[in-house]
Amino acid sequence: MMNPNEDQAGRSKILIVDDHPLVREGLKLLINQERDLTVCGEVGGCAEALDVVNRLQPDAAIVDLSLGAESGLDLVKRLQGLPQAPRVLVLSMHDEAIYAERSLRAGALGYMMKRESSGRIVAALREVLRGSLVVSPAVASHAAERFLRNGAPSSPIDCLTDREIDVFRRIGHGEENRQIADTLHLSLKTVQTHCAHIKEKLGYENAAVLMREAVKWVESQV
């Protein structure tokens, strides 16, 4: 009897969502050489991803968190609201200590860093297809520590909401408030409010300190 997560050729269908064509091509070659997996689509943005999911109903999606001006984290959340939601493996260059738990809360089943070996990425994808959670031992240990502290954050950055950390990251990349507002389809006042909350939570005195620390944080993620 055929597994419901497999297509007629006996392969699980995978969607790749990454804004770098070279990364998509590499993942496609890696996945298509597996007997039980096949790439049914590769896209660079959220709208295209949602279209492919609705049309082809992939079993799983590999999603990057940075999709140009768009947020992969927002895409993960939107995918969960679809009637045929694929299981999601986030594959990102961003620090797992900051983004892994956020990705799982958004609905992903796994989080892997792009520096991982191809074998580990394929193994993680198979675990996600089986419905298992996949994170590194460091992330699992961090989550356990938070549980023992009754959910208390281990760093000030953990206090930021998903939207606030997105704004913080964009400030670190040199974007001004008006540009952030246009990109995220928010009002300028809303972005300014997010900045005020970030400064309050992180103890920054003014906008200059916020910008300086945001740049330092972004550089530390590379």
PDB file of C-alpha atoms in Angstrom:
ATOM      1  CA  MET A   1       0.000   0.000   0.000  1.00  0.00           C
ATOM      2  CA  MET A   2       1.408   3.418  -0.950  1.00  0.00           C
ATOM      3  CA  ASN A   3       2.283   5.838   1.824  1.00  0.00           C
ATOM      4  CA  PRO A   4      -0.094   8.867   1.668  1.00  0.00           C
ATOM      5  CA  ASN A   5       2.956  11.141   1.864  1.00  0.00           C
ATOM      6  CA  GLU A   6       4.324   9.776  -1.413  1.00  0.00           C
ATOM      7  CA  ASP A   7       3.385  10.545  -4.991  1.00  0.00           C
ATOM      8  CA  GLN A   8       2.539   7.937  -7.629  1.00  0.00           C
ATOM      9  CA  ALA A   9       6.211   7.391  -8.403  1.00  0.00           C
ATOM     10  CA  GLY A  10       6.794   6.508  -4.754  1.00  0.00           C
ATOM     11  CA  ARG A  11       8.607   9.736  -3.995  1.00  0.00           C
ATOM     12  CA  SER A  12       7.727  12.407  -1.440  1.00  0.00           C
ATOM     13  CA  LYS A  13       7.256  15.786  -3.133  1.00  0.00           C
ATOM     14  CA  ILE A  14       9.456  18.622  -1.890  1.00  0.00           C
ATOM     15  CA  LEU A  15       9.134  22.376  -2.450  1.00  0.00           C
ATOM     16  CA  ILE A  16      12.262  24.543  -2.113  1.00  0.00           C
ATOM     17  CA  VAL A  17      11.793  28.190  -1.067  1.00  0.00           C
ATOM     18  CA  ASP A  18      14.993  30.235  -1.181  1.00  0.00           C
ATOM     19  CA  ASP A  19      15.780  33.573  -2.813  1.00  0.00           C
ATOM     20  CA  HIS A  20      19.192  32.392  -4.069  1.00  0.00           C
ATOM     21  CA  PRO A  21      18.926  30.437  -7.377  1.00  0.00           C
ATOM     22  CA  LEU A  22      22.264  28.739  -6.764  1.00  0.00           C
ATOM     23  CA  VAL A  23      21.081  27.398  -3.395  1.00  0.00           C
ATOM     24  CA  ARG A  24      17.843  26.163  -4.944  1.00  0.00           C
ATOM     25  CA  GLU A  25      19.740  24.408  -7.719  1.00  0.00           C
ATOM     26  CA  GLY A  26      22.090  22.749  -5.250  1.00  0.00           C
ATOM     27  CA  LEU A  27      19.252  21.507  -3.079  1.00  0.00           C
ATOM     28  CA  LYS A  28      17.344  20.298  -6.131  1.00  0.00           C
ATOM     29  CA  LEU A  29      20.310  18.225  -7.315  1.00  0.00           C
ATOM     30  CA  LEU A  30      20.831  16.863  -3.823  1.00  0.00           C
ATOM     31  CA  ILE A  31      17.204  15.855  -3.304  1.00  0.00           C
ATOM     32  CA  ASN A  32      16.480  14.467  -6.763  1.00  0.00           C
ATOM     33  CA  GLN A  33      19.284  11.935  -6.454  1.00  0.00           C
ATOM     34  CA  GLU A  34      17.402  10.285  -3.581  1.00  0.00           C
ATOM     35  CA  ARG A  35      15.085   7.421  -4.560  1.00  0.00           C
ATOM     36  CA  ASP A  36      12.347   8.435  -2.143  1.00  0.00           C
ATOM     37  CA  LEU A  37      12.373  12.219  -2.745  1.00  0.00           C
ATOM     38  CA  THR A  38      11.656  14.552  -5.667  1.00  0.00           C
ATOM     39  CA  VAL A  39      11.543  18.337  -6.016  1.00  0.00           C
ATOM     40  CA  CYS A  40       8.155  19.413  -7.353  1.00  0.00           C
ATOM     41  CA  GLY A  41       8.916  23.135  -7.313  1.00  0.00           C
ATOM     42  CA  GLU A  42      11.517  25.761  -6.484  1.00  0.00           C
ATOM     43  CA  VAL A  43      10.637  29.407  -5.851  1.00  0.00           C
ATOM     44  CA  GLY A  44      12.194  32.537  -4.408  1.00  0.00           C
ATOM     45  CA  GLY A  45       9.279  34.227  -2.632  1.00  0.00           C
ATOM     46  CA  CYS A  46       6.190  33.813  -0.502  1.00  0.00           C
ATOM     47  CA  ALA A  47       3.509  34.352  -3.148  1.00  0.00           C
ATOM     48  CA  GLU A  48       5.082  31.810  -5.486  1.00  0.00           C
ATOM     49  CA  ALA A  49       5.439  29.341  -2.627  1.00  0.00           C
ATOM     50  CA  LEU A  50       1.780  29.599  -1.665  1.00  0.00           C
ATOM     51  CA  ASP A  51       0.785  29.150  -5.317  1.00  0.00           C
ATOM     52  CA  VAL A  52       2.876  25.979  -5.678  1.00  0.00           C
ATOM     53  CA  VAL A  53       1.527  24.538  -2.442  1.00  0.00           C
ATOM     54  CA  ASN A  54      -2.062  25.112  -3.543  1.00  0.00           C
ATOM     55  CA  ARG A  55      -1.459  23.623  -7.004  1.00  0.00           C
ATOM     56  CA  LEU A  56       0.909  20.731  -6.343  1.00  0.00           C
ATOM     57  CA  GLN A  57       0.368  19.970  -2.655  1.00  0.00           C
ATOM     58  CA  PRO A  58       3.973  19.089  -1.752  1.00  0.00           C
ATOM     59  CA  ASP A  59       4.555  16.829   1.224  1.00  0.00           C
ATOM     60  CA  ALA A  60       7.263  19.067   2.655  1.00  0.00           C
ATOM     61  CA  ALA A  61       8.812  22.481   2.080  1.00  0.00           C
ATOM     62  CA  ILE A  62      12.373  23.589   2.730  1.00  0.00           C
ATOM     63  CA  VAL A  63      12.162  27.289   3.633  1.00  0.00           C
ATOM     64  CA  ASP A  64      14.855  29.925   4.114  1.00  0.00           C
ATOM     65  CA  LEU A  65      14.108  32.669   6.639  1.00  0.00           C
ATOM     66  CA  SER A  66      15.440  35.489   4.440  1.00  0.00           C
ATOM     67  CA  LEU A  67      13.484  35.773   1.211  1.00  0.00           C
ATOM     68  CA  GLY A  68      14.663  39.110  -0.103  1.00  0.00           C
ATOM     69  CA  ALA A  69      12.355  41.720   1.356  1.00  0.00           C
ATOM     70  CA  GLU A  70      10.015  39.013   2.660  1.00  0.00           C
ATOM     71  CA  SER A  71      10.094  36.942   5.826  1.00  0.00           C
ATOM     72  CA  GLY A  72      10.350  33.169   5.704  1.00  0.00           C
ATOM     73  CA  LEU A  73       9.014  33.074   9.246  1.00  0.00           C
ATOM     74  CA  ASP A  74       5.816  34.753   8.057  1.00  0.00           C
ATOM     75  CA  LEU A  75       5.603  32.206   5.234  1.00  0.00           C
ATOM     76  CA  VAL A  76       5.878  29.310   7.689  1.00  0.00           C
ATOM     77  CA  LYS A  77       2.958  30.757   9.655  1.00  0.00           C
ATOM     78  CA  ARG A  78       0.864  31.259   6.502  1.00  0.00           C
ATOM     79  CA  LEU A  79       1.511  27.718   5.326  1.00  0.00           C
ATOM     80  CA  GLN A  80      -0.014  26.360   8.525  1.00  0.00           C
ATOM     81  CA  GLY A  81      -3.359  27.908   7.592  1.00  0.00           C
ATOM     82  CA  LEU A  82      -3.652  26.052   4.285  1.00  0.00           C
ATOM     83  CA  PRO A  83      -5.951  23.012   3.944  1.00  0.00           C
ATOM     84  CA  GLN A  84      -3.027  20.882   2.682  1.00  0.00           C
ATOM     85  CA  ALA A  85      -0.163  22.341   4.689  1.00  0.00           C
ATOM     86  CA  PRO A  86       3.218  20.783   3.908  1.00  0.00           C
ATOM     87  CA  ARG A  87       5.583  19.863   6.693  1.00  0.00           C
ATOM     88  CA  VAL A  88       8.291  22.498   6.948  1.00  0.00           C
ATOM     89  CA  LEU A  89      12.042  22.265   7.407  1.00  0.00           C
ATOM     90  CA  VAL A  90      13.683  25.661   7.869  1.00  0.00           C
ATOM     91  CA  LEU A  91      17.166  25.805   6.348  1.00  0.00           C
ATOM     92  CA  SER A  92      18.893  29.058   7.196  1.00  0.00           C
ATOM     93  CA  MET A  93      22.178  30.842   7.807  1.00  0.00           C
ATOM     94  CA  HIS A  94      20.672  32.698  10.773  1.00  0.00           C
ATOM     95  CA  ASP A  95      21.743  31.800  14.306  1.00  0.00           C
ATOM     96  CA  GLU A  96      19.726  28.805  15.465  1.00  0.00           C
ATOM     97  CA  ALA A  97      19.920  30.045  19.059  1.00  0.00           C
ATOM     98  CA  ILE A  98      17.702  32.959  18.004  1.00  0.00           C
ATOM     99  CA  TYR A  99      15.532  31.523  15.260  1.00  0.00           C
ATOM    100  CA  ALA A 100      15.083  27.788  15.834  1.00  0.00           C
ATOM    101  CA  GLU A 101      12.479  28.027  18.580  1.00  0.00           C
ATOM    102  CA  ARG A 102      10.720  30.867  16.760  1.00  0.00           C
ATOM    103  CA  SER A 103      10.505  28.697  13.645  1.00  0.00           C
ATOM    104  CA  LEU A 104       9.068  25.775  15.601  1.00  0.00           C
ATOM    105  CA  ARG A 105       6.509  28.039  17.258  1.00  0.00           C
ATOM    106  CA  ALA A 106       5.540  29.292  13.781  1.00  0.00           C
ATOM    107  CA  GLY A 107       4.787  25.716  12.727  1.00  0.00           C
ATOM    108  CA  ALA A 108       8.029  24.285  11.319  1.00  0.00           C
ATOM    109  CA  LEU A 109       9.015  20.767  12.333  1.00  0.00           C
ATOM    110  CA  GLY A 110      12.744  21.275  11.879  1.00  0.00           C
ATOM    111  CA  TYR A 111      15.518  23.845  11.826  1.00  0.00           C
ATOM    112  CA  MET A 112      18.904  23.269  10.192  1.00  0.00           C
ATOM    113  CA  MET A 113      21.814  25.589   9.530  1.00  0.00           C
ATOM    114  CA  LYS A 114      23.001  25.848   5.922  1.00  0.00           C
ATOM    115  CA  ARG A 115      26.494  24.906   7.015  1.00  0.00           C
ATOM    116  CA  GLU A 116      25.317  21.361   7.836  1.00  0.00           C
ATOM    117  CA  SER A 117      26.415  18.517   5.583  1.00  0.00           C
ATOM    118  CA  SER A 118      24.203  17.413   2.698  1.00  0.00           C
ATOM    119  CA  GLY A 119      23.697  14.047   4.384  1.00  0.00           C
ATOM    120  CA  ARG A 120      22.374  15.641   7.576  1.00  0.00           C
ATOM    121  CA  ILE A 121      20.038  17.914   5.628  1.00  0.00           C
ATOM    122  CA  VAL A 122      18.531  14.973   3.738  1.00  0.00           C
ATOM    123  CA  ALA A 123      18.223  12.986   6.970  1.00  0.00           C
ATOM    124  CA  ALA A 124      16.486  15.945   8.639  1.00  0.00           C
ATOM    125  CA  LEU A 125      14.085  16.233   5.696  1.00  0.00           C
ATOM    126  CA  ARG A 126      13.111  12.565   6.048  1.00  0.00           C
ATOM    127  CA  GLU A 127      12.518  13.058   9.783  1.00  0.00           C
ATOM    128  CA  VAL A 128      10.272  16.038   9.073  1.00  0.00           C
ATOM    129  CA  LEU A 129       8.339  13.999   6.498  1.00  0.00           C
ATOM    130  CA  ARG A 130       7.723  11.432   9.234  1.00  0.00           C
ATOM    131  CA  GLY A 131       6.362  14.179  11.469  1.00  0.00           C
ATOM    132  CA  SER A 132       9.329  14.267  13.832  1.00  0.00           C
ATOM    133  CA  LEU A 133      10.889  17.395  15.309  1.00  0.00           C
ATOM    134  CA  VAL A 134      14.438  18.051  14.129  1.00  0.00           C
ATOM    135  CA  VAL A 135      16.846  20.459  15.840  1.00  0.00           C
ATOM    136  CA  SER A 136      20.516  20.372  16.728  1.00  0.00           C
ATOM    137  CA  PRO A 137      21.633  19.075  20.151  1.00  0.00           C
ATOM    138  CA  ALA A 138      22.535  22.674  21.094  1.00  0.00           C
ATOM    139  CA  VAL A 139      18.986  23.890  20.392  1.00  0.00           C
ATOM    140  CA  ALA A 140      17.466  20.949  22.264  1.00  0.00           C
ATOM    141  CA  SER A 141      19.707  21.721  25.251  1.00  0.00           C
ATOM    142  CA  HIS A 142      18.786  25.406  25.093  1.00  0.00           C
ATOM    143  CA  ALA A 143      15.067  24.543  25.062  1.00  0.00           C
ATOM    144  CA  ALA A 144      15.520  22.235  28.044  1.00  0.00           C
ATOM    145  CA  GLU A 145      17.303  24.978  29.970  1.00  0.00           C
ATOM    146  CA  ARG A 146      14.475  27.401  29.229  1.00  0.00           C
ATOM    147  CA  PHE A 147      11.975  24.833  30.459  1.00  0.00           C
ATOM    148  CA  LEU A 148      13.893  24.478  33.709  1.00  0.00           C
ATOM    149  CA  ARG A 149      13.863  28.269  34.057  1.00  0.00           C
ATOM    150  CA  ASN A 150      10.079  28.230  33.542  1.00  0.00           C
ATOM    151  CA  GLY A 151      10.399  29.812  30.117  1.00  0.00           C
ATOM    152  CA  ALA A 152      12.621  32.705  31.166  1.00  0.00           C
ATOM    153  CA  PRO A 153      14.628  34.073  28.213  1.00  0.00           C
ATOM    154  CA  SER A 154      18.358  33.354  28.167  1.00  0.00           C
ATOM    155  CA  SER A 155      19.258  36.609  26.365  1.00  0.00           C
ATOM    156  CA  PRO A 156      17.642  40.030  25.830  1.00  0.00           C
ATOM    157  CA  ILE A 157      17.083  39.249  22.122  1.00  0.00           C
ATOM    158  CA  ASP A 158      14.752  36.412  23.148  1.00  0.00           C
ATOM    159  CA  CYS A 159      12.416  39.058  24.607  1.00  0.00           C
ATOM    160  CA  LEU A 160      11.688  40.523  21.176  1.00  0.00           C
ATOM    161  CA  THR A 161       8.611  39.456  19.249  1.00  0.00           C
ATOM    162  CA  ASP A 162       9.001  37.960  15.765  1.00  0.00           C
ATOM    163  CA  ARG A 163       8.058  41.307  14.191  1.00  0.00           C
ATOM    164  CA  GLU A 164      10.422  43.250  16.446  1.00  0.00           C
ATOM    165  CA  ILE A 165      13.339  40.990  15.605  1.00  0.00           C
ATOM    166  CA  ASP A 166      12.530  41.393  11.894  1.00  0.00           C
ATOM    167  CA  VAL A 167      12.615  45.191  12.292  1.00  0.00           C
ATOM    168  CA  PHE A 168      15.831  44.936  14.342  1.00  0.00           C
ATOM    169  CA  ARG A 169      17.463  42.821  11.616  1.00  0.00           C
ATOM    170  CA  ARG A 170      16.440  45.265   8.885  1.00  0.00           C
ATOM    171  CA  ILE A 171      17.835  48.207  10.872  1.00  0.00           C
ATOM    172  CA  GLY A 172      21.073  46.256  11.109  1.00  0.00           C
ATOM    173  CA  HIS A 173      21.111  45.938   7.323  1.00  0.00           C
ATOM    174  CA  GLY A 174      20.913  49.734   7.016  1.00  0.00           C
ATOM    175  CA  GLU A 175      17.217  50.130   6.212  1.00  0.00           C
ATOM    176  CA  GLU A 176      15.508  53.309   7.392  1.00  0.00           C
ATOM    177  CA  ASN A 177      12.120  53.302   9.109  1.00  0.00           C
ATOM    178  CA  ARG A 178      10.230  54.422   5.997  1.00  0.00           C
ATOM    179  CA  GLN A 179      11.824  51.669   3.911  1.00  0.00           C
ATOM    180  CA  ILE A 180      11.006  49.080   6.574  1.00  0.00           C
ATOM    181  CA  ALA A 181       7.422  50.300   6.698  1.00  0.00           C
ATOM    182  CA  ASP A 182       7.031  50.035   2.924  1.00  0.00           C
ATOM    183  CA  THR A 183       8.637  46.595   2.777  1.00  0.00           C
ATOM    184  CA  LEU A 184       6.562  45.129   5.614  1.00  0.00           C
ATOM    185  CA  HIS A 185       3.372  46.937   4.542  1.00  0.00           C
ATOM    186  CA  LEU A 186       3.148  48.739   7.866  1.00  0.00           C
ATOM    187  CA  SER A 187       2.569  52.363   8.755  1.00  0.00           C
ATOM    188  CA  LEU A 188       5.588  54.462   9.673  1.00  0.00           C
ATOM    189  CA  LYS A 189       4.069  54.980  13.124  1.00  0.00           C
ATOM    190  CA  THR A 190       3.864  51.214  13.659  1.00  0.00           C
ATOM    191  CA  VAL A 191       7.536  50.773  12.775  1.00  0.00           C
ATOM    192  CA  GLN A 192       8.450  53.627  15.108  1.00  0.00           C
ATOM    193  CA  THR A 193       6.463  51.909  17.862  1.00  0.00           C
ATOM    194  CA  HIS A 194       8.360  48.667  17.246  1.00  0.00           C
ATOM    195  CA  CYS A 195      11.633  50.590  17.493  1.00  0.00           C
ATOM    196  CA  ALA A 196      10.527  52.134  20.784  1.00  0.00           C
ATOM    197  CA  HIS A 197       9.687  48.696  22.173  1.00  0.00           C
ATOM    198  CA  ILE A 198      13.041  47.305  21.020  1.00  0.00           C
ATOM    199  CA  LYS A 199      14.930  50.140  22.712  1.00  0.00           C
ATOM    200  CA  GLU A 200      12.959  49.620  25.905  1.00  0.00           C
ATOM    201  CA  LYS A 201      13.422  45.849  25.983  1.00  0.00           C
ATOM    202  CA  LEU A 202      17.128  45.951  25.148  1.00  0.00           C
ATOM    203  CA  GLY A 203      17.928  48.992  27.269  1.00  0.00           C
ATOM    204  CA  TYR A 204      19.130  51.205  24.417  1.00  0.00           C
ATOM    205  CA  GLU A 205      19.232  54.933  25.154  1.00  0.00           C
ATOM    206  CA  ASN A 206      18.401  56.275  21.704  1.00  0.00           C
ATOM    207  CA  ALA A 207      18.066  55.520  17.990  1.00  0.00           C
ATOM    208  CA  ALA A 208      21.817  55.826  17.416  1.00  0.00           C
ATOM    209  CA  VAL A 209      22.530  53.084  19.950  1.00  0.00           C
ATOM    210  CA  LEU A 210      19.755  50.971  18.437  1.00  0.00           C
ATOM    211  CA  MET A 211      21.298  51.270  14.967  1.00  0.00           C
ATOM    212  CA  ARG A 212      24.819  50.562  16.213  1.00  0.00           C
ATOM    213  CA  GLU A 213      23.798  47.471  18.150  1.00  0.00           C
ATOM    214  CA  ALA A 214      21.574  46.216  15.320  1.00  0.00           C
ATOM    215  CA  VAL A 215      24.506  46.420  12.893  1.00  0.00           C
ATOM    216  CA  LYS A 216      26.755  44.580  15.356  1.00  0.00           C
ATOM    217  CA  TRP A 217      24.119  41.870  15.826  1.00  0.00           C
ATOM    218  CA  VAL A 218      23.623  41.383  12.079  1.00  0.00           C
ATOM    219  CA  GLU A 219      27.373  41.138  11.550  1.00  0.00           C
ATOM    220  CA  SER A 220      27.577  38.490  14.269  1.00  0.00           C
ATOM    221  CA  GLN A 221      25.064  36.354  12.345  1.00  0.00           C
ATOM    222  CA  VAL A 222      27.298  36.042   9.280  1.00  0.00           C
TER     223      VAL A 222
END
